[in-house]
Tab-separated table of C-alpha atoms and ligand atoms in Angstrom:
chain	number	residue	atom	x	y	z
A	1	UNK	CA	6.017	16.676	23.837
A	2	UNK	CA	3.466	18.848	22.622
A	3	UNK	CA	3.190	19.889	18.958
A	4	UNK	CA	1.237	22.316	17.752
A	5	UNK	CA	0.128	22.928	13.794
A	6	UNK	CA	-1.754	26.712	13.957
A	7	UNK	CA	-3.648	28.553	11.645
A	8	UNK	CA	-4.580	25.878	9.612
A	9	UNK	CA	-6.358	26.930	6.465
A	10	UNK	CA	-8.462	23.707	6.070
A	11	UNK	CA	-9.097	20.394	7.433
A	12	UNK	CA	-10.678	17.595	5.156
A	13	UNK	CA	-10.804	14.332	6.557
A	14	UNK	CA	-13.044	10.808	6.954
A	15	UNK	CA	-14.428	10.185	10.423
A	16	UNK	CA	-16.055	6.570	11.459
A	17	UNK	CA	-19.371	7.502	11.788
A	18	UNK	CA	-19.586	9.051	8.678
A	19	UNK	CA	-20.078	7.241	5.755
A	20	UNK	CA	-17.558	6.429	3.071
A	21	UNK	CA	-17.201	9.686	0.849
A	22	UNK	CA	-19.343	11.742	3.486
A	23	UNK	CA	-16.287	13.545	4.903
A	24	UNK	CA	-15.933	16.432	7.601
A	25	UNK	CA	-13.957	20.013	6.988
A	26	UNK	CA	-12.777	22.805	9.744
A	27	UNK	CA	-12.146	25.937	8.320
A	28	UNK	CA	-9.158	28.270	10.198
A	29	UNK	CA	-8.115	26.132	13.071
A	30	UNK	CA	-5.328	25.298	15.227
A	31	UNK	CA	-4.253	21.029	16.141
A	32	UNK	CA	-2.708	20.575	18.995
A	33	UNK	CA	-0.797	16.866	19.339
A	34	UNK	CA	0.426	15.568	22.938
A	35	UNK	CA	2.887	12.612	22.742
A	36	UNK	CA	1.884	12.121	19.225
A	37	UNK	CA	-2.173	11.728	19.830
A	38	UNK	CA	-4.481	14.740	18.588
A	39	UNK	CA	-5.868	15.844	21.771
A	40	UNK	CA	-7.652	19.322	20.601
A	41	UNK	CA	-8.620	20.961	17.249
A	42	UNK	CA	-9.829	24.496	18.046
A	43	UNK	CA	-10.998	27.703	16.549
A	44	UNK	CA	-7.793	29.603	15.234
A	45	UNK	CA	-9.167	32.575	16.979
A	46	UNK	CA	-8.390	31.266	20.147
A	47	UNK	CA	-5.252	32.289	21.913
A	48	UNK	CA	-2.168	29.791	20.650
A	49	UNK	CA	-1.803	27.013	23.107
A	50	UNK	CA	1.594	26.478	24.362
A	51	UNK	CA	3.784	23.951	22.394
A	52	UNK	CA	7.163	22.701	22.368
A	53	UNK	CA	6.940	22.937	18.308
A	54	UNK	CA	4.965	24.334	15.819
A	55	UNK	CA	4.318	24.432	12.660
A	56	UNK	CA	2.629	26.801	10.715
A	57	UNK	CA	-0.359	25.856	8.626
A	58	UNK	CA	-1.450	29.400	7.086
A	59	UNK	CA	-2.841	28.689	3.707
A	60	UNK	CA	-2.332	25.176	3.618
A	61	UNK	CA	-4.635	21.772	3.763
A	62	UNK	CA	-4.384	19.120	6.504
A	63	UNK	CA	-5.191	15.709	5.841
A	64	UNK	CA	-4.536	12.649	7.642
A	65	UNK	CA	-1.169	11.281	6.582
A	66	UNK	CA	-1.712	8.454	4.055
A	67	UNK	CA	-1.829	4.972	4.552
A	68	UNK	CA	-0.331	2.997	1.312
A	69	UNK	CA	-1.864	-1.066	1.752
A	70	UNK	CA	0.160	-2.810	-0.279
A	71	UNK	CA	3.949	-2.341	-1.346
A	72	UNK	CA	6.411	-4.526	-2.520
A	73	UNK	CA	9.743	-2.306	-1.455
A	74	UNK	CA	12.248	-5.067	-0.358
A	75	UNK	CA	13.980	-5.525	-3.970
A	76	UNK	CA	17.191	-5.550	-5.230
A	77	UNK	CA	17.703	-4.650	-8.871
A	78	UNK	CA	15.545	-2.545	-10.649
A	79	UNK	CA	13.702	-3.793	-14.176
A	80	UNK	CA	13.676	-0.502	-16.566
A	81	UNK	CA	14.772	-3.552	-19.331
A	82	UNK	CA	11.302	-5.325	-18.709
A	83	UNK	CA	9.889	-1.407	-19.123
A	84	UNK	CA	11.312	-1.117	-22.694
A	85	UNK	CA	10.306	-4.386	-23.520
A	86	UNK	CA	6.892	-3.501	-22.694
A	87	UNK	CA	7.070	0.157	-24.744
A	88	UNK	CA	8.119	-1.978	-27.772
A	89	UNK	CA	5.425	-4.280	-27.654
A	90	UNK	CA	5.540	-7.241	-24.973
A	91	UNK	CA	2.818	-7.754	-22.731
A	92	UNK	CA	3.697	-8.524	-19.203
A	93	UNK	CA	2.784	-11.937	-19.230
A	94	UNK	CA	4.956	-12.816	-21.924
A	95	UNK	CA	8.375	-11.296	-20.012
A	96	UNK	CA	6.533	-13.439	-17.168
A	97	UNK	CA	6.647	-16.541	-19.065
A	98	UNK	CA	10.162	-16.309	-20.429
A	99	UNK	CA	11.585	-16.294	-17.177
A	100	UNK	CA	11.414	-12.173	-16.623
A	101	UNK	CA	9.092	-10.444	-13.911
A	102	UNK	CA	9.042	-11.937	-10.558
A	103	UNK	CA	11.480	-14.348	-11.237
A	104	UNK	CA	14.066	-12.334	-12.289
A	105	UNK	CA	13.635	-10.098	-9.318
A	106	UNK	CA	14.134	-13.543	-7.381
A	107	UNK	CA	17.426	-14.030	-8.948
A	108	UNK	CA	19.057	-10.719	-8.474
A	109	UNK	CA	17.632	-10.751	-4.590
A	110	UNK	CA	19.389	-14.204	-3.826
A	111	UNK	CA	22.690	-12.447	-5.349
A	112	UNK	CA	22.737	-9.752	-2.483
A	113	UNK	CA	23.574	-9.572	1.432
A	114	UNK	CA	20.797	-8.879	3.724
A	115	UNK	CA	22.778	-6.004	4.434
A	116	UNK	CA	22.619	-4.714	1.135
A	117	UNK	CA	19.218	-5.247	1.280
A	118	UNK	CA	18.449	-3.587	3.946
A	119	UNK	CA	20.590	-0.293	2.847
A	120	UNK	CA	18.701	0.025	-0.198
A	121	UNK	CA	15.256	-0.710	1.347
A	122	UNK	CA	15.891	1.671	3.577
A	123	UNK	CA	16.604	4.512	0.856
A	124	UNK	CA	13.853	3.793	-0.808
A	125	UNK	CA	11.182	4.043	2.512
A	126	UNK	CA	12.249	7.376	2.924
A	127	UNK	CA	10.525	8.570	-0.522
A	128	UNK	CA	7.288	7.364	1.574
A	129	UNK	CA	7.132	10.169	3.735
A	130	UNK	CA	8.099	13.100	1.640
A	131	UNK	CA	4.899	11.762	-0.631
A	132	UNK	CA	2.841	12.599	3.159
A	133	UNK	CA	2.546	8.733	3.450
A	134	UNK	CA	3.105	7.692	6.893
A	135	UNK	CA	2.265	4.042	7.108
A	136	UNK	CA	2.637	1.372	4.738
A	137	UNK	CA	2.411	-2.718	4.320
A	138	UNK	CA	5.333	-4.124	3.210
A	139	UNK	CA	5.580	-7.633	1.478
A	140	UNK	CA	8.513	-9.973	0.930
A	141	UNK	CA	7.787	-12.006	-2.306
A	142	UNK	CA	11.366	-11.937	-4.078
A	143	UNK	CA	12.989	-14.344	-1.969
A	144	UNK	CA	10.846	-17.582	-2.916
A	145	UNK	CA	12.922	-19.932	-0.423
A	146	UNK	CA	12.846	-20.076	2.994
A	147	UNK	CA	16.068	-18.287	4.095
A	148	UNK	CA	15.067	-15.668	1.454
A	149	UNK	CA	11.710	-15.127	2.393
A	150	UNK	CA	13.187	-14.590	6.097
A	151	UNK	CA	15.506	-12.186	5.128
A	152	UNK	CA	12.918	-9.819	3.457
A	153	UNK	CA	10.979	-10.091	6.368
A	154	UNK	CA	13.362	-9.759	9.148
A	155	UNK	CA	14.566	-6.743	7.017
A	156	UNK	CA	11.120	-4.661	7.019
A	157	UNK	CA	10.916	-5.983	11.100
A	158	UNK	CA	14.174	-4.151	11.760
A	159	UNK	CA	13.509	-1.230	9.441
A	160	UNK	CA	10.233	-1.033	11.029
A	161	UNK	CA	12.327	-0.469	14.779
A	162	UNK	CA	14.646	2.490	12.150
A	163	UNK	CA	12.639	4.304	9.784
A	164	UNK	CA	9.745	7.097	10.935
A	165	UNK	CA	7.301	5.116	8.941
A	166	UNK	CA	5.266	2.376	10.195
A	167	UNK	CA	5.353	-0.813	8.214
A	168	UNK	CA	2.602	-4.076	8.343
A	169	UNK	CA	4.631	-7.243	6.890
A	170	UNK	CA	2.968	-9.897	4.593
A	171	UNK	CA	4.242	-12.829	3.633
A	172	UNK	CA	4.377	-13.095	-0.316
A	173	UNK	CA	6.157	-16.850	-0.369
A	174	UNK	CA	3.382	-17.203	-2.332
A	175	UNK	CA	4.139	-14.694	-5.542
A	176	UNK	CA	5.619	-17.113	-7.880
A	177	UNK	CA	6.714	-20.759	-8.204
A	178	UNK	CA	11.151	-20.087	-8.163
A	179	UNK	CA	13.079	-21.458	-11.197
A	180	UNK	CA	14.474	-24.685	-8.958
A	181	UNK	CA	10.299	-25.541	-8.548
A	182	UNK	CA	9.315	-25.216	-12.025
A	183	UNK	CA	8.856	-28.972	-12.697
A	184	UNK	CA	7.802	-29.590	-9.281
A	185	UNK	CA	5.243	-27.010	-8.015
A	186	UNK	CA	3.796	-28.957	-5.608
A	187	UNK	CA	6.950	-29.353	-4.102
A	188	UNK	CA	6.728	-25.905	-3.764
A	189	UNK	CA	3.537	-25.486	-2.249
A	190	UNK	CA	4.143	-28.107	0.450
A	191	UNK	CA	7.308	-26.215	1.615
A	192	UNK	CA	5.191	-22.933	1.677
A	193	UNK	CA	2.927	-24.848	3.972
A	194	UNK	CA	5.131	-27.432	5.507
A	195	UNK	CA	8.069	-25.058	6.380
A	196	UNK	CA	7.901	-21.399	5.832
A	197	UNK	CA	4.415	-20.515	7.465
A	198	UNK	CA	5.061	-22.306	10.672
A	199	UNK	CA	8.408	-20.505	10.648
A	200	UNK	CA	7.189	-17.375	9.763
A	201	UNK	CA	4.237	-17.685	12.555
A	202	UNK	CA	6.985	-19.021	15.110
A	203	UNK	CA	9.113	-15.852	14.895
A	204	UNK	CA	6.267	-13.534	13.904
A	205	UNK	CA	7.555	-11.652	11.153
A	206	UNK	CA	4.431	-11.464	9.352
A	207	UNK	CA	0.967	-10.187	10.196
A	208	UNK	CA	-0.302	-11.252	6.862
A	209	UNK	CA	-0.209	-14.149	4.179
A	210	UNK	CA	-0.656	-13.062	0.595
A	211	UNK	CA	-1.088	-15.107	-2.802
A	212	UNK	CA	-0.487	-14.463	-6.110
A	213	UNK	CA	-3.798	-16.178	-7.433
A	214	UNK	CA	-3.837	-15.899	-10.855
A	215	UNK	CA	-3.682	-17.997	-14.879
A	216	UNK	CA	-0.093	-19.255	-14.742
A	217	UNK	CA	0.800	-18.572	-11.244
A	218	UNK	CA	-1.104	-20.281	-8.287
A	219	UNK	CA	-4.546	-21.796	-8.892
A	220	UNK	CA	-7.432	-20.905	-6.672
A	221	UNK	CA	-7.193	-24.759	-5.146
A	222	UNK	CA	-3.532	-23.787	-4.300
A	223	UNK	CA	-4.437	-19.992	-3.346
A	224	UNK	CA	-6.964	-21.124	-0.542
A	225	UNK	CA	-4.895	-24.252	0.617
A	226	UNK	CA	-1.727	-21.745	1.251
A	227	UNK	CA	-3.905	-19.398	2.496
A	228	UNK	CA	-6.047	-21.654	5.209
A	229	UNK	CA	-2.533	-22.996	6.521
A	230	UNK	CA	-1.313	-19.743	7.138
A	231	UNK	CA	-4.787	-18.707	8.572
A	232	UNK	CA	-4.186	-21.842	11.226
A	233	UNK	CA	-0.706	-20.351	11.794
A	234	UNK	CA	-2.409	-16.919	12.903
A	235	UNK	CA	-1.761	-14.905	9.777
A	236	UNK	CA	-4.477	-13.281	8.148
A	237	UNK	CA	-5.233	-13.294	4.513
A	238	UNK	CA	-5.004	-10.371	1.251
A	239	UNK	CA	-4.980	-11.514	-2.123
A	240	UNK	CA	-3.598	-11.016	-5.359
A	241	UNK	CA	-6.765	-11.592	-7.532
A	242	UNK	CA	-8.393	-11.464	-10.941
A	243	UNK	CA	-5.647	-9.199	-11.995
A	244	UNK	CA	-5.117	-10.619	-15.419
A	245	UNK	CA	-8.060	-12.641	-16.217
A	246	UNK	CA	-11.316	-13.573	-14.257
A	247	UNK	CA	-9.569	-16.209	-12.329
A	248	UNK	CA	-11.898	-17.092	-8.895
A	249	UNK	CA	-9.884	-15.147	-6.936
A	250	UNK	CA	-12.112	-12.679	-5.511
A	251	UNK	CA	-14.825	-15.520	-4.844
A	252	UNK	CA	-11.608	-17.509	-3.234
A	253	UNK	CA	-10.889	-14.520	-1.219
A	254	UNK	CA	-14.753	-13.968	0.560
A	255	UNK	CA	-14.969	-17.724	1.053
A	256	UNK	CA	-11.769	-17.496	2.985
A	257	UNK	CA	-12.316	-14.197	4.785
A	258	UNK	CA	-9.646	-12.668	3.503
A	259	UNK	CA	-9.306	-8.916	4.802
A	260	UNK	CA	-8.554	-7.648	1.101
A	261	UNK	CA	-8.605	-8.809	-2.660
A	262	UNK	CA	-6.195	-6.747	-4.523
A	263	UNK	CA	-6.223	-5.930	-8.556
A	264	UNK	CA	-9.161	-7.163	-9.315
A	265	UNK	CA	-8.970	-5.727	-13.066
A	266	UNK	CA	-10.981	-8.676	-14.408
A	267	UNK	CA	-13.371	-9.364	-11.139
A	268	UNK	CA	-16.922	-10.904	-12.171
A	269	UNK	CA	-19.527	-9.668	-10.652
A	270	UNK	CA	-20.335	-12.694	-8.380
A	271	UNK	CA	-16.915	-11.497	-7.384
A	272	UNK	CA	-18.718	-8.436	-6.835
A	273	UNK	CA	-21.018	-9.494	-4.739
A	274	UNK	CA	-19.253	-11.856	-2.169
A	275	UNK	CA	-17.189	-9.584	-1.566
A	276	UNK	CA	-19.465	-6.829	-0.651
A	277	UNK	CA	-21.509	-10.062	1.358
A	278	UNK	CA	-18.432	-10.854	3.387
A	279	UNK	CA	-16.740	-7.764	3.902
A	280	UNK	CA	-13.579	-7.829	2.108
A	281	UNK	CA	-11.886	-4.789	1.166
A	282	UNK	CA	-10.773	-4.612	-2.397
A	283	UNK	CA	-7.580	-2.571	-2.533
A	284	UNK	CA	-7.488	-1.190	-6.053
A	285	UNK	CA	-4.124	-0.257	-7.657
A	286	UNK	CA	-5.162	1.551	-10.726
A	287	UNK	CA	-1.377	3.048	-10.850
A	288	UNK	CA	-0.194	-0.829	-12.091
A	289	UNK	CA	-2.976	-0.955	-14.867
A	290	UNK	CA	-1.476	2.708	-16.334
A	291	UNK	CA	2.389	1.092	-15.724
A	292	UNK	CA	1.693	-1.767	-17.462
A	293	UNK	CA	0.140	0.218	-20.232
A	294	UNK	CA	-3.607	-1.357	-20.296
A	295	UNK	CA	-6.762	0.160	-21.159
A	296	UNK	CA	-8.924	-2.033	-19.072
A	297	UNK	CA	-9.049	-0.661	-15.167
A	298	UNK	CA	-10.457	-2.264	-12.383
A	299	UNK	CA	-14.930	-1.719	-11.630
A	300	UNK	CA	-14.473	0.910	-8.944
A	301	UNK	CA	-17.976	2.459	-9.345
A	302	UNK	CA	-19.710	-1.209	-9.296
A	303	UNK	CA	-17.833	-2.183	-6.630
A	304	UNK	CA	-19.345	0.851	-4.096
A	305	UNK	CA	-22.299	0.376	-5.793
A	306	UNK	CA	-21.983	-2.934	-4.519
A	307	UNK	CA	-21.420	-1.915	-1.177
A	308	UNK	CA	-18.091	-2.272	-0.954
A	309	UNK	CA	-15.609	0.145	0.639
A	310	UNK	CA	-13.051	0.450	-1.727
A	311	UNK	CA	-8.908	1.175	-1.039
A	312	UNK	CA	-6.511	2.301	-2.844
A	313	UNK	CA	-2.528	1.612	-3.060
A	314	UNK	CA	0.845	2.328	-5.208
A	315	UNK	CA	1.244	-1.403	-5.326
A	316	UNK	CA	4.917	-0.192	-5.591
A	317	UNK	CA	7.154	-2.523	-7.032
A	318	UNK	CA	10.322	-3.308	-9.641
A	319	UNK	CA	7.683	-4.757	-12.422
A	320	UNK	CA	4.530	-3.674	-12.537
A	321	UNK	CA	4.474	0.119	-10.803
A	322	UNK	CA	7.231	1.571	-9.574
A	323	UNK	CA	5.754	5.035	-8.116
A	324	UNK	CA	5.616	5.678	-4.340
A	325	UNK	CA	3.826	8.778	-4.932
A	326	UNK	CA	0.119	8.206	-3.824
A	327	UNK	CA	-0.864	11.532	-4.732
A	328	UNK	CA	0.005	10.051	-8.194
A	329	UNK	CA	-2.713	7.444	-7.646
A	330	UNK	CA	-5.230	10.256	-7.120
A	331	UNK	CA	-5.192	11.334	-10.180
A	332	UNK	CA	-5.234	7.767	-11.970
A	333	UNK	CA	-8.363	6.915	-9.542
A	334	UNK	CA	-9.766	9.818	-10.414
A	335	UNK	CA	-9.680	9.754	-14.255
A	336	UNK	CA	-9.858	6.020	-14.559
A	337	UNK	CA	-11.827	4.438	-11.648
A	338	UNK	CA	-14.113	7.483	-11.855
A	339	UNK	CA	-13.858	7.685	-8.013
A	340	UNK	CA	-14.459	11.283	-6.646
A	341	UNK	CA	-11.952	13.098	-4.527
A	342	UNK	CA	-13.693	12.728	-1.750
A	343	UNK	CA	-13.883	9.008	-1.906
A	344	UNK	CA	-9.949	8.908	-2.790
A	345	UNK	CA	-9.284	10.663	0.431
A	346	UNK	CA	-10.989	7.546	2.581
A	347	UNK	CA	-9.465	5.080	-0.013
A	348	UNK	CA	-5.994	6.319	0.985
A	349	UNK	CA	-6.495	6.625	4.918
A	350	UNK	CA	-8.943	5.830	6.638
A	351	UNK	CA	-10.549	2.725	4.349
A	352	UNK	CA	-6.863	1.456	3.799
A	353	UNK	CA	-6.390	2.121	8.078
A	354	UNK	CA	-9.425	-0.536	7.938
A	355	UNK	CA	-7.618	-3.115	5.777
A	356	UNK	CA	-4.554	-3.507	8.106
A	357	UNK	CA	-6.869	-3.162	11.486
A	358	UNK	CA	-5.833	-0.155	11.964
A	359	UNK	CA	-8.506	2.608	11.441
A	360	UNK	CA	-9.144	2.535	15.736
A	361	UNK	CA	-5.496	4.174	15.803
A	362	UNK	CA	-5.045	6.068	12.544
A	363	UNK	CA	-6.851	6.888	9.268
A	364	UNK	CA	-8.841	10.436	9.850
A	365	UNK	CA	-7.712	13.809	12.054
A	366	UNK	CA	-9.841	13.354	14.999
A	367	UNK	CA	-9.023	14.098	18.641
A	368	UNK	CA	-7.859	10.743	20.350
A	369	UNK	CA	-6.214	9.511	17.117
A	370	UNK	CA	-2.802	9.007	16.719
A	371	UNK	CA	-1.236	12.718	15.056
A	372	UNK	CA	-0.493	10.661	11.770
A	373	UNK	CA	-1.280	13.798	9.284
A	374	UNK	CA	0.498	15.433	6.025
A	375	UNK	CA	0.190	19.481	5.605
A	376	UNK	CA	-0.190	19.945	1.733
A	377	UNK	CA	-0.242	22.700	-0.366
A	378	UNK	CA	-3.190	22.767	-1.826
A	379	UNK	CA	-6.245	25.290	-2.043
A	380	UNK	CA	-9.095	22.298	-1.862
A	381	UNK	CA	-9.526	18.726	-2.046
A	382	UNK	CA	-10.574	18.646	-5.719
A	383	UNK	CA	-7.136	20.679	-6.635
A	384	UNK	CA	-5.215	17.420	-5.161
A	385	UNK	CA	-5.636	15.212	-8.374
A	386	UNK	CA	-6.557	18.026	-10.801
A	387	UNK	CA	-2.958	19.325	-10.740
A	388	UNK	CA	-1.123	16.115	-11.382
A	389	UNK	CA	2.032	14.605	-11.329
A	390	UNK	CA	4.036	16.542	-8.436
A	391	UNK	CA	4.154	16.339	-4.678
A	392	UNK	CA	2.145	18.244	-2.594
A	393	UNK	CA	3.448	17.760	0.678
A	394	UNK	CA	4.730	20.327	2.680
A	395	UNK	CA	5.278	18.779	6.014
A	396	UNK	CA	4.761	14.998	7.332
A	397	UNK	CA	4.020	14.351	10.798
A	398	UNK	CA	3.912	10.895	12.494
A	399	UNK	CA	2.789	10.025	15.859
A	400	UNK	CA	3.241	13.869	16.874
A	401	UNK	CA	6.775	14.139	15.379
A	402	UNK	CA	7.519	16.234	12.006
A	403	UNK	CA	9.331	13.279	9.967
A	404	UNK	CA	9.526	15.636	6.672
A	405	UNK	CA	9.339	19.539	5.972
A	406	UNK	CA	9.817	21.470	2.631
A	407	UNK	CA	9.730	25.289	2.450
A	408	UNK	CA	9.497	26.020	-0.581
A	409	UNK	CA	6.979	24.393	-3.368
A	410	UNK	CA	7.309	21.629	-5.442
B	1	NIG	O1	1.307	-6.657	-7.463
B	1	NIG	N1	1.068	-9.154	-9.212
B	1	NIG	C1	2.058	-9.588	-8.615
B	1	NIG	N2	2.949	-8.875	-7.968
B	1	NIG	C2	3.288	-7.565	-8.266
B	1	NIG	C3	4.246	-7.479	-9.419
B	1	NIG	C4	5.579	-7.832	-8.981
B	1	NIG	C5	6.644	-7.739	-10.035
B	1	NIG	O2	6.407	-7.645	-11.263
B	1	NIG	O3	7.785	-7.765	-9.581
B	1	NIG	C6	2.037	-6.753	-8.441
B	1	NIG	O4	1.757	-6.188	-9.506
B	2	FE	FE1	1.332	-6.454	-5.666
């Protein structure tokens, strides 16, 4: 199957062997895709290679399709309740503590059938794709026992095998202690460890092991002891850390070699500087700070001062952000992280490729990579974030296949 995308206006994309921000642009070109890797990008003045599809490009900006590192989508009820409560005054952490948040997401989940689950997870993906986003991680999180936690993760497995996405599961026992535990969170933590990561390692339904590390959730002694065993069990570690208060968690997370420390809001900067030491991606989700209505966002500019190659994400969830709209998180980065567009663009492919292992297959529009890309409507790269708050996308391509097309704008 050969697909062809001609007469595209402009290419803008990270490479590897550029640095992050340094990013390379064709001007007028054709791509050619062969069972769904890029195998040519050529002068537009060249005669039109023969295709079994195309799709026309004339005026429009290619970019590799976006990569979206951490999601919460497996959910059942949704929390606009918690939202009001917040408009009028409560912060987050006091919903939290009154038995709201995360817990009440754990309730409602335990209510439904995995097959209701599963219908309404799979909805909800398909928004994904008509944002350009082509590949995702997924987390379970609102199950919080063990035959809940399964069924969140055998649902993003099998939606994996269904929907033109591709998701990376985490395991998120980890994102709160359950109502039944709340006098006994140890008891907790030793069936996290004792029970659910071996089981989740045994059938494989998780690549990943996260932790909610944070004041009045898990501790950084708990964080790292969840997060060794699963480490032992083959999973490897992100983090939830230093989102509310200056916690240890991004310390935690280099000391551990975790692959990312998420949030990070409140990190110090010995925080800072392990991280940049040990290579740990911080995956920044600046579009949860604006949802939850703070004024504090996390140190983007000191962190790649620091060295540190920074990612970005929707953290898309029923609490604290519920857009699936990275383009969204552009402008948000832009305005409040002070990152430039060009850095954005790595943040949201090729950097966040890096923090699931991927970046070998996908993450940048270069011949030999997988034909992962998004054709936007958009005259340049600064325009993307400048004019805010609608999609873009005009067609989404995975692995060589158009998964979603619009004709006309917005
Ligand atoms: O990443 N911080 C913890 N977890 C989610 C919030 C989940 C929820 O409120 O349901 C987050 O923001
Ligand atoms: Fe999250």
């Amino acid at each position: 199957m050969r697909l062809l995308i001609k007469n595209i206006a402009r290419i803008y994309t990270p490479e590897s062997q550029l640095s992050y921000g340094q990013i390379k642009e064709y001007n007028d070109v054709h791509v050619l895709a062969e069972d769904g890797i890029i195998t040519d990008i050529l002068p537009a003045t060249n005669p039109l290679p023969a295709a079994d599809q195309s799709v026309d490009g004339s005026g429009k900006t290619l970019l590799p399709g976006f990569i979206d590192p951490h999601t919460h989508p497996v959910f059942w009820k949704t929390r606009e309740d918690e939202f009001i409560m917040r408009v009028q005054g409560k912060s987050y952490e006091e919903i939290a503590e009154a038995g709201g948040g995360i817990r009440n997401s754990v309730r409602r989940f335990r209510e439904a059938s995995k097959d209701e689950l599963k219908e309404i997870t799979r909805e909800r993906l398909s928004y994904f794709p008509r944002f350009g986003v082509t590949t995702i991680e997924a987390k379970s999180g609102y199950g919080l026992s063990t035959k809940d936690e399964v069924k969140a993760l055998e649902i993003i497995t099998e939606l994996n095998e269904e929907v033109s996405l591709d998701l990376v599961p985490t395991f998120l026992g980890a994102h709160e202690v359950p109502d039944e535990f709340q006098e006994n969170r140890r008891g907790y933590i030793d069936l996290l460890k004792n029970e659910m990561i071996p089981l989740v390692a045994e059938r494989k339904l998780a690549q990943y092991c996260d932790v909610f590390c944070e004041q009045g959730v898990f501790t950084v002694e708990e964080s790292r002891e969840i997060l060794q065993t699963a480490q032992k069990f083959g999973l490897q570690s992100r983090v939830h850390a230093d989102e509310l208060s200056a916690f240890g968690g991004a310390e935690m997370a280099a000391e551990v070699g975790a692959q990312t420390a998420d949030h990070l809001v409140k990190i110090s900067d010995l925080g800072i500087q392990k991280m940049a030491e040990k290579g740990v991606i911080p995956v920044l989700l600046p579009g949860t700070t604006f949802f939850l209505g703070k004024d504090e966002y996390a140190p983007a500019r000191k962190m790649l001062a620091a060295g540190c190659e920074v990612a970005l994400s929707t953290d898309f969830n029923p609490g604290s952000s519920t857009t699936q709209n990275l383009q969204l998180i552009w402008t948000i980065a832009a305005l409040k992280l002070k990152m430039l567009p060009e850095e954005i663009l790595w943040a949201t492919t090729l950097t966040a490729a890096c923090s699931l292992s991927l970046d070998k297959r996908i993450g940048s529009v270069e011949v030999g990579k997988q034909a992962d890309l998004v054709l936007l409507d958009i005259p340049n790269l600064n325009y993307l974030p400048y004019h805010y708050g609608i999609n873009h996308t005009m067609v989404t391509i995975k692995n060589g296949e158009v998964i979603f097309r619009r004709d006309s704008k917005y």
